[in-house]
Amino acid sequence: MHHDQLPAMEERLPAALAAEFAELTDEQREAASHQGSLVLRAGPGAGKTRTLVARVGYLLATTSRHRSVAAITFTDAAATEVTQRLRHLGLPGGRRISSSTIHSFCMRHILLPYAHFTDTPLPDDFTVCTEAQSSKWWDEAAYDAGLGELKSKDRTELSKQRRLLAAGTDSASFNLLYRATITRYRELLTERQVLDFDAIPEQALNVLRSTHEVRKMIAARFPHIVVDEYQDLGPVLHAIVLELLACGVEFTVVGDPDQTMFGFQGASPHYLTELEQLHGFVTRQLNVNWRSGSHLITAGLRVLDADRPYRAAPSRNEPGLVTEEIIVGHRDLDEHASRAVTIVQDRIRAGTQPEEIAVLYPSQGPLLTELHTAFEQAQIAYDAEKARKIPPGHLADFISDCTSRYLAGPLPGGASALPGAAKARTLMELATLWHRRRVAAGLAIEEDTPRRLARTLTQLLDASPRPQPADDATDFLERLISELDLSTLAAASEDSRDHTAIQQCRGAAAAGLSLAEMAGARAPGRIVMTTYHSSKGREFDIVVLPGLVNKHIPYYGWSGPTQREMRNARRNFYVAFTRARHEVVLITGKYHTDRWGEPHTTRRSVFVDDILGTHPEHNEDR
């Protein structure tokens, strides 16, 4: 769509949304205003979230006010961000927009309203179990089925095969002991009248398959559904999409096959490409990378060994920088960690904020141990993966939202400038959220007004003196718990995650959690140290990648990597590399000791050869 076509569209759109459409690029605008089902391929830094929100806004504005639009996201945080961005575009939505994870969508819009009409009703007074409970029951199921003690790889494969089975995949090639364990585990859930998180979309799929009437009612409520990160959401969601497509629901699915990272859980880029082959789907692609310069874009694509039409934004003059730091001789991963310390110190002295530097690693193991040791000895503060963070769940999200508003100060409608944090909500939005949680827990009735709650929040969140992002979170957390009676809400909540949320938040605060971190932002003054997987969806000025030694990155066994293993390793490394706005530092070597204490003399990682365009000859130990 060209700019001369905008006036006709603007007549149907709210003013703020029309203004947003005018600022989109042509390819973003064409995707956002497409009529019908759509596959939107969006590479790194392509403005995917902005386009997705504009798409949802367009569907809301051009669909009957008696119908709704659903946006299904990978995480609760992403769902909240979609809702907040829509509000800033003049689309508060209410019941017309459902922005949630696949688990929340299945529970709220399929299981709770329709399961009791089918042969697979929900248990009376069911609960959603914790991860610890689920792990214990998997152990029991494995013992009962004759599988024995579960190893980590068993748990991963059981989870994957369970999802494939639920989606209807032919199980002839599946491990018989795994199948028996999965069957027994499901029996244990039924006996205890609980669901785990995987059971929620599984049961929803069973409900959809059981009756055409339910599918038609959902299609009438949600004629349009938008799904983000489709390449990583797996076989059960794909089966749900196919069921609803057959009833006339139009889907917009957004993803990037090159960034598939959860194949070990059953995810596959095949599901995205399968939709592209279906009648009624059109594919659009976002090719402009607004994050990185041209040199970084080209280097990243070399890792994929793929040709993509990605290009830097026209306004981006800086090409970006790739730096190689070579570890000479038979020096081990401790030297990689020490060099990472030196690099970080140099970049901070040159003016980069610590929280804009990320040191990324593939998984737990010797490299992570050495990184922790080196950075602690150098007294460089770092924000480690899964450390000092608040837990998932609605109550913890509410605490995070309140903290974000507390730091942002009196708005209205302003935004938090904290790196990594979503825009701060208004007091009335927070009061409405609090009210809804109390109604759901049976502590209030729908007719109560949230205005009194807003006054309470005003006294708490606009209090003087004003806080700083680096302030300790403990005092504010305790005031929040006390004045909003969050302990009572936690105990009465239907979400089992809320039952332990306050205890976990207090534990995180006791470990030194800052207000910025409790608000969902990066820790002020701390570099980020996390896995390739956990870096997905984030961006930094500088990315440091240590441990780039063949057989370590990419990892492979004595017989060498299979084609599938190498493809997955390339995708994971590509995601890590493309997090950088300005510079990627590659720390390379030819020696490392693995997690079993076995030394390996190989060469620098083949991924570095791809990036730098050179292939030096080295002896390689397999």
PDB file of N, CA and C in Angstrom, residues 546-618:
ATOM      1  N   PRO A 546      31.954 -15.553  23.941  1.00  0.00           N
ATOM      2  CA  PRO A 546      33.172 -16.314  24.249  1.00  0.00           C
ATOM      3  C   PRO A 546      33.018 -17.804  23.934  1.00  0.00           C
ATOM      4  N   GLY A 547      34.133 -18.528  24.018  1.00  0.00           N
ATOM      5  CA  GLY A 547      34.085 -19.980  23.879  1.00  0.00           C
ATOM      6  C   GLY A 547      33.951 -20.489  22.465  1.00  0.00           C
ATOM      7  N   LEU A 548      34.343 -19.672  21.469  1.00  0.00           N
ATOM      8  CA  LEU A 548      34.126 -20.064  20.075  1.00  0.00           C
ATOM      9  C   LEU A 548      35.260 -20.952  19.596  1.00  0.00           C
ATOM     10  N   VAL A 549      35.176 -22.195  20.077  1.00  0.00           N
ATOM     11  CA  VAL A 549      36.123 -23.253  19.736  1.00  0.00           C
ATOM     12  C   VAL A 549      35.314 -24.407  19.159  1.00  0.00           C
ATOM     13  N   ASN A 550      35.745 -24.927  18.016  1.00  0.00           N
ATOM     14  CA  ASN A 550      35.014 -26.043  17.427  1.00  0.00           C
ATOM     15  C   ASN A 550      34.934 -27.207  18.407  1.00  0.00           C
ATOM     16  N   LYS A 551      33.819 -27.886  18.378  1.00  0.00           N
ATOM     17  CA  LYS A 551      33.456 -28.986  19.267  1.00  0.00           C
ATOM     18  C   LYS A 551      32.905 -28.470  20.592  1.00  0.00           C
ATOM     19  N   HIS A 552      33.082 -27.166  20.841  1.00  0.00           N
ATOM     20  CA  HIS A 552      32.419 -26.508  21.979  1.00  0.00           C
ATOM     21  C   HIS A 552      31.251 -25.691  21.458  1.00  0.00           C
ATOM     22  N   ILE A 553      31.523 -24.872  20.446  1.00  0.00           N
ATOM     23  CA  ILE A 553      30.485 -24.121  19.729  1.00  0.00           C
ATOM     24  C   ILE A 553      30.850 -24.173  18.243  1.00  0.00           C
ATOM     25  N   PRO A 554      30.173 -24.974  17.420  1.00  0.00           N
ATOM     26  CA  PRO A 554      29.069 -25.856  17.805  1.00  0.00           C
ATOM     27  C   PRO A 554      29.577 -27.113  18.520  1.00  0.00           C
ATOM     28  N   TYR A 555      28.742 -27.597  19.440  1.00  0.00           N
ATOM     29  CA  TYR A 555      29.091 -28.835  20.142  1.00  0.00           C
ATOM     30  C   TYR A 555      28.737 -30.041  19.268  1.00  0.00           C
ATOM     31  N   TYR A 556      29.591 -31.053  19.294  1.00  0.00           N
ATOM     32  CA  TYR A 556      29.258 -32.306  18.634  1.00  0.00           C
ATOM     33  C   TYR A 556      30.080 -33.427  19.260  1.00  0.00           C
ATOM     34  N   GLY A 557      29.647 -34.652  19.055  1.00  0.00           N
ATOM     35  CA  GLY A 557      30.306 -35.827  19.612  1.00  0.00           C
ATOM     36  C   GLY A 557      31.430 -36.332  18.737  1.00  0.00           C
ATOM     37  N   TRP A 558      31.900 -37.539  19.038  1.00  0.00           N
ATOM     38  CA  TRP A 558      33.082 -38.089  18.366  1.00  0.00           C
ATOM     39  C   TRP A 558      32.858 -38.305  16.870  1.00  0.00           C
ATOM     40  N   SER A 559      31.611 -38.536  16.465  1.00  0.00           N
ATOM     41  CA  SER A 559      31.335 -38.825  15.050  1.00  0.00           C
ATOM     42  C   SER A 559      31.037 -37.571  14.237  1.00  0.00           C
ATOM     43  N   GLY A 560      31.101 -36.395  14.906  1.00  0.00           N
ATOM     44  CA  GLY A 560      30.801 -35.156  14.207  1.00  0.00           C
ATOM     45  C   GLY A 560      29.331 -34.806  14.271  1.00  0.00           C
ATOM     46  N   PRO A 561      28.981 -33.578  13.960  1.00  0.00           N
ATOM     47  CA  PRO A 561      27.576 -33.169  14.053  1.00  0.00           C
ATOM     48  C   PRO A 561      26.756 -33.729  12.902  1.00  0.00           C
ATOM     49  N   THR A 562      25.512 -34.109  13.218  1.00  0.00           N
ATOM     50  CA  THR A 562      24.600 -34.481  12.145  1.00  0.00           C
ATOM     51  C   THR A 562      24.139 -33.212  11.437  1.00  0.00           C
ATOM     52  N   GLN A 563      23.542 -33.387  10.284  1.00  0.00           N
ATOM     53  CA  GLN A 563      23.045 -32.235   9.535  1.00  0.00           C
ATOM     54  C   GLN A 563      21.996 -31.474  10.348  1.00  0.00           C
ATOM     55  N   ARG A 564      21.132 -32.214  11.044  1.00  0.00           N
ATOM     56  CA  ARG A 564      20.096 -31.575  11.853  1.00  0.00           C
ATOM     57  C   ARG A 564      20.702 -30.824  13.031  1.00  0.00           C
ATOM     58  N   GLU A 565      21.682 -31.446  13.702  1.00  0.00           N
ATOM     59  CA  GLU A 565      22.333 -30.778  14.833  1.00  0.00           C
ATOM     60  C   GLU A 565      23.019 -29.494  14.392  1.00  0.00           C
ATOM     61  N   MET A 566      23.695 -29.538  13.246  1.00  0.00           N
ATOM     62  CA  MET A 566      24.376 -28.336  12.769  1.00  0.00           C
ATOM     63  C   MET A 566      23.373 -27.251  12.392  1.00  0.00           C
ATOM     64  N   ARG A 567      22.254 -27.634  11.808  1.00  0.00           N
ATOM     65  CA  ARG A 567      21.229 -26.655  11.445  1.00  0.00           C
ATOM     66  C   ARG A 567      20.677 -25.965  12.693  1.00  0.00           C
ATOM     67  N   ASN A 568      20.397 -26.753  13.732  1.00  0.00           N
ATOM     68  CA  ASN A 568      19.886 -26.172  14.977  1.00  0.00           C
ATOM     69  C   ASN A 568      20.932 -25.280  15.642  1.00  0.00           C
ATOM     70  N   ALA A 569      22.198 -25.718  15.627  1.00  0.00           N
ATOM     71  CA  ALA A 569      23.265 -24.922  16.228  1.00  0.00           C
ATOM     72  C   ALA A 569      23.425 -23.595  15.490  1.00  0.00           C
ATOM     73  N   ARG A 570      23.308 -23.619  14.178  1.00  0.00           N
ATOM     74  CA  ARG A 570      23.406 -22.374  13.404  1.00  0.00           C
ATOM     75  C   ARG A 570      22.282 -21.408  13.779  1.00  0.00           C
ATOM     76  N   ARG A 571      21.073 -21.926  13.915  1.00  0.00           N
ATOM     77  CA  ARG A 571      19.955 -21.048  14.287  1.00  0.00           C
ATOM     78  C   ARG A 571      20.184 -20.416  15.656  1.00  0.00           C
ATOM     79  N   ASN A 572      20.613 -21.221  16.617  1.00  0.00           N
ATOM     80  CA  ASN A 572      20.835 -20.695  17.959  1.00  0.00           C
ATOM     81  C   ASN A 572      21.910 -19.614  17.959  1.00  0.00           C
ATOM     82  N   PHE A 573      23.016 -19.874  17.250  1.00  0.00           N
ATOM     83  CA  PHE A 573      24.095 -18.893  17.196  1.00  0.00           C
ATOM     84  C   PHE A 573      23.653 -17.638  16.452  1.00  0.00           C
ATOM     85  N   TYR A 574      22.864 -17.813  15.418  1.00  0.00           N
ATOM     86  CA  TYR A 574      22.331 -16.675  14.656  1.00  0.00           C
ATOM     87  C   TYR A 574      21.499 -15.759  15.545  1.00  0.00           C
ATOM     88  N   VAL A 575      20.652 -16.351  16.384  1.00  0.00           N
ATOM     89  CA  VAL A 575      19.848 -15.544  17.305  1.00  0.00           C
ATOM     90  C   VAL A 575      20.761 -14.750  18.235  1.00  0.00           C
ATOM     91  N   ALA A 576      21.792 -15.395  18.801  1.00  0.00           N
ATOM     92  CA  ALA A 576      22.700 -14.693  19.708  1.00  0.00           C
ATOM     93  C   ALA A 576      23.417 -13.560  18.985  1.00  0.00           C
ATOM     94  N   PHE A 577      23.932 -13.837  17.796  1.00  0.00           N
ATOM     95  CA  PHE A 577      24.695 -12.840  17.043  1.00  0.00           C
ATOM     96  C   PHE A 577      23.840 -11.624  16.697  1.00  0.00           C
ATOM     97  N   THR A 578      22.602 -11.841  16.339  1.00  0.00           N
ATOM     98  CA  THR A 578      21.745 -10.754  15.856  1.00  0.00           C
ATOM     99  C   THR A 578      21.118  -9.924  16.973  1.00  0.00           C
ATOM    100  N   ARG A 579      21.527 -10.127  18.223  1.00  0.00           N
ATOM    101  CA  ARG A 579      21.047  -9.278  19.315  1.00  0.00           C
ATOM    102  C   ARG A 579      21.760  -7.924  19.324  1.00  0.00           C
ATOM    103  N   ALA A 580      22.841  -7.774  18.588  1.00  0.00           N
ATOM    104  CA  ALA A 580      23.710  -6.593  18.693  1.00  0.00           C
ATOM    105  C   ALA A 580      23.254  -5.455  17.800  1.00  0.00           C
ATOM    106  N   ARG A 581      23.289  -4.262  18.363  1.00  0.00           N
ATOM    107  CA  ARG A 581      23.034  -3.048  17.576  1.00  0.00           C
ATOM    108  C   ARG A 581      24.307  -2.549  16.900  1.00  0.00           C
ATOM    109  N   HIS A 582      25.437  -2.568  17.636  1.00  0.00           N
ATOM    110  CA  HIS A 582      26.631  -1.879  17.148  1.00  0.00           C
ATOM    111  C   HIS A 582      27.858  -2.777  16.995  1.00  0.00           C
ATOM    112  N   GLU A 583      28.067  -3.720  17.920  1.00  0.00           N
ATOM    113  CA  GLU A 583      29.291  -4.516  17.852  1.00  0.00           C
ATOM    114  C   GLU A 583      29.050  -5.925  18.391  1.00  0.00           C
ATOM    115  N   VAL A 584      29.685  -6.898  17.709  1.00  0.00           N
ATOM    116  CA  VAL A 584      29.777  -8.261  18.214  1.00  0.00           C
ATOM    117  C   VAL A 584      31.255  -8.592  18.389  1.00  0.00           C
ATOM    118  N   VAL A 585      31.616  -9.087  19.584  1.00  0.00           N
ATOM    119  CA  VAL A 585      32.992  -9.484  19.856  1.00  0.00           C
ATOM    120  C   VAL A 585      33.040 -11.006  19.932  1.00  0.00           C
ATOM    121  N   LEU A 586      33.848 -11.608  19.055  1.00  0.00           N
ATOM    122  CA  LEU A 586      33.987 -13.056  18.973  1.00  0.00           C
ATOM    123  C   LEU A 586      35.289 -13.463  19.653  1.00  0.00           C
ATOM    124  N   ILE A 587      35.205 -14.243  20.723  1.00  0.00           N
ATOM    125  CA  ILE A 587      36.397 -14.717  21.422  1.00  0.00           C
ATOM    126  C   ILE A 587      36.659 -16.143  20.961  1.00  0.00           C
ATOM    127  N   THR A 588      37.760 -16.336  20.225  1.00  0.00           N
ATOM    128  CA  THR A 588      38.028 -17.607  19.570  1.00  0.00           C
ATOM    129  C   THR A 588      39.272 -18.278  20.148  1.00  0.00           C
ATOM    130  N   GLY A 589      39.378 -19.548  19.901  1.00  0.00           N
ATOM    131  CA  GLY A 589      40.546 -20.307  20.328  1.00  0.00           C
ATOM    132  C   GLY A 589      40.540 -21.665  19.653  1.00  0.00           C
ATOM    133  N   LYS A 590      41.487 -22.532  20.061  1.00  0.00           N
ATOM    134  CA  LYS A 590      41.536 -23.864  19.458  1.00  0.00           C
ATOM    135  C   LYS A 590      41.655 -24.968  20.504  1.00  0.00           C
ATOM    136  N   TYR A 591      41.351 -24.637  21.771  1.00  0.00           N
ATOM    137  CA  TYR A 591      41.499 -25.626  22.834  1.00  0.00           C
ATOM    138  C   TYR A 591      40.421 -25.400  23.881  1.00  0.00           C
ATOM    139  N   HIS A 592      39.864 -26.493  24.399  1.00  0.00           N
ATOM    140  CA  HIS A 592      38.950 -26.384  25.533  1.00  0.00           C
ATOM    141  C   HIS A 592      38.841 -27.728  26.240  1.00  0.00           C
ATOM    142  N   THR A 593      38.442 -27.678  27.494  1.00  0.00           N
ATOM    143  CA  THR A 593      38.160 -28.883  28.277  1.00  0.00           C
ATOM    144  C   THR A 593      36.657 -28.972  28.451  1.00  0.00           C
ATOM    145  N   ASP A 594      36.074 -30.136  28.114  1.00  0.00           N
ATOM    146  CA  ASP A 594      34.627 -30.253  28.168  1.00  0.00           C
ATOM    147  C   ASP A 594      34.137 -30.516  29.594  1.00  0.00           C
ATOM    148  N   ARG A 595      32.839 -30.665  29.766  1.00  0.00           N
ATOM    149  CA  ARG A 595      32.245 -30.797  31.100  1.00  0.00           C
ATOM    150  C   ARG A 595      32.609 -32.111  31.779  1.00  0.00           C
ATOM    151  N   TRP A 596      33.148 -33.055  31.012  1.00  0.00           N
ATOM    152  CA  TRP A 596      33.566 -34.331  31.598  1.00  0.00           C
ATOM    153  C   TRP A 596      35.077 -34.364  31.865  1.00  0.00           C
ATOM    154  N   GLY A 597      35.731 -33.204  31.699  1.00  0.00           N
ATOM    155  CA  GLY A 597      37.158 -33.118  31.977  1.00  0.00           C
ATOM    156  C   GLY A 597      38.044 -33.573  30.842  1.00  0.00           C
ATOM    157  N   GLU A 598      37.481 -33.797  29.662  1.00  0.00           N
ATOM    158  CA  GLU A 598      38.246 -34.265  28.503  1.00  0.00           C
ATOM    159  C   GLU A 598      38.770 -33.068  27.710  1.00  0.00           C
ATOM    160  N   PRO A 599      40.110 -32.984  27.499  1.00  0.00           N
ATOM    161  CA  PRO A 599      40.656 -31.861  26.720  1.00  0.00           C
ATOM    162  C   PRO A 599      40.487 -32.090  25.213  1.00  0.00           C
ATOM    163  N   HIS A 600      40.317 -31.006  24.467  1.00  0.00           N
ATOM    164  CA  HIS A 600      40.158 -31.085  23.015  1.00  0.00           C
ATOM    165  C   HIS A 600      40.975 -29.990  22.350  1.00  0.00           C
ATOM    166  N   THR A 601      41.822 -30.385  21.429  1.00  0.00           N
ATOM    167  CA  THR A 601      42.537 -29.430  20.584  1.00  0.00           C
ATOM    168  C   THR A 601      41.900 -29.483  19.210  1.00  0.00           C
ATOM    169  N   THR A 602      41.253 -28.406  18.821  1.00  0.00           N
ATOM    170  CA  THR A 602      40.551 -28.387  17.528  1.00  0.00           C
ATOM    171  C   THR A 602      40.966 -27.147  16.744  1.00  0.00           C
ATOM    172  N   ARG A 603      40.097 -26.182  16.646  1.00  0.00           N
ATOM    173  CA  ARG A 603      40.316 -24.950  15.894  1.00  0.00           C
ATOM    174  C   ARG A 603      39.238 -23.968  16.300  1.00  0.00           C
ATOM    175  N   ARG A 604      39.301 -22.777  15.770  1.00  0.00           N
ATOM    176  CA  ARG A 604      38.219 -21.838  16.084  1.00  0.00           C
ATOM    177  C   ARG A 604      36.923 -22.332  15.450  1.00  0.00           C
ATOM    178  N   SER A 605      35.815 -21.855  15.984  1.00  0.00           N
ATOM    179  CA  SER A 605      34.502 -22.298  15.534  1.00  0.00           C
ATOM    180  C   SER A 605      34.300 -22.040  14.040  1.00  0.00           C
ATOM    181  N   VAL A 606      33.670 -23.002  13.375  1.00  0.00           N
ATOM    182  CA  VAL A 606      33.354 -22.818  11.953  1.00  0.00           C
ATOM    183  C   VAL A 606      32.409 -21.638  11.754  1.00  0.00           C
ATOM    184  N   PHE A 607      31.650 -21.284  12.796  1.00  0.00           N
ATOM    185  CA  PHE A 607      30.764 -20.126  12.668  1.00  0.00           C
ATOM    186  C   PHE A 607      31.561 -18.840  12.488  1.00  0.00           C
ATOM    187  N   VAL A 608      32.717 -18.770  13.124  1.00  0.00           N
ATOM    188  CA  VAL A 608      33.574 -17.589  12.965  1.00  0.00           C
ATOM    189  C   VAL A 608      34.148 -17.560  11.558  1.00  0.00           C
ATOM    190  N   ASP A 609      34.518 -18.729  11.043  1.00  0.00           N
ATOM    191  CA  ASP A 609      34.969 -18.783   9.648  1.00  0.00           C
ATOM    192  C   ASP A 609      33.897 -18.217   8.719  1.00  0.00           C
ATOM    193  N   ASP A 610      32.655 -18.614   8.964  1.00  0.00           N
ATOM    194  CA  ASP A 610      31.554 -18.132   8.121  1.00  0.00           C
ATOM    195  C   ASP A 610      31.413 -16.614   8.207  1.00  0.00           C
ATOM    196  N   ILE A 611      31.484 -16.101   9.424  1.00  0.00           N
ATOM    197  CA  ILE A 611      31.281 -14.671   9.635  1.00  0.00           C
ATOM    198  C   ILE A 611      32.383 -13.841   9.001  1.00  0.00           C
ATOM    199  N   LEU A 612      33.630 -14.284   9.207  1.00  0.00           N
ATOM    200  CA  LEU A 612      34.765 -13.499   8.728  1.00  0.00           C
ATOM    201  C   LEU A 612      35.130 -13.825   7.285  1.00  0.00           C
ATOM    202  N   GLY A 613      34.498 -14.872   6.758  1.00  0.00           N
ATOM    203  CA  GLY A 613      34.740 -15.188   5.356  1.00  0.00           C
ATOM    204  C   GLY A 613      36.057 -15.869   5.095  1.00  0.00           C
ATOM    205  N   THR A 614      36.681 -16.442   6.126  1.00  0.00           N
ATOM    206  CA  THR A 614      37.956 -17.133   5.965  1.00  0.00           C
ATOM    207  C   THR A 614      37.851 -18.508   6.602  1.00  0.00           C
ATOM    208  N   HIS A 615      38.644 -19.437   6.108  1.00  0.00           N
ATOM    209  CA  HIS A 615      38.614 -20.808   6.622  1.00  0.00           C
ATOM    210  C   HIS A 615      40.046 -21.279   6.838  1.00  0.00           C
ATOM    211  N   PRO A 616      40.656 -20.850   7.949  1.00  0.00           N
ATOM    212  CA  PRO A 616      42.040 -21.246   8.198  1.00  0.00           C
ATOM    213  C   PRO A 616      42.153 -22.750   8.407  1.00  0.00           C
ATOM    214  N   GLU A 617      43.290 -23.305   7.983  1.00  0.00           N
ATOM    215  CA  GLU A 617      43.508 -24.736   8.123  1.00  0.00           C
ATOM    216  C   GLU A 617      44.082 -25.033   9.502  1.00  0.00           C
ATOM    217  N   HIS A 618      43.431 -25.922  10.228  1.00  0.00           N
ATOM    218  CA  HIS A 618      43.914 -26.381  11.523  1.00  0.00           C
ATOM    219  C   HIS A 618      43.690 -27.870  11.623  1.00  0.00           C
TER     220      HIS A 618
END
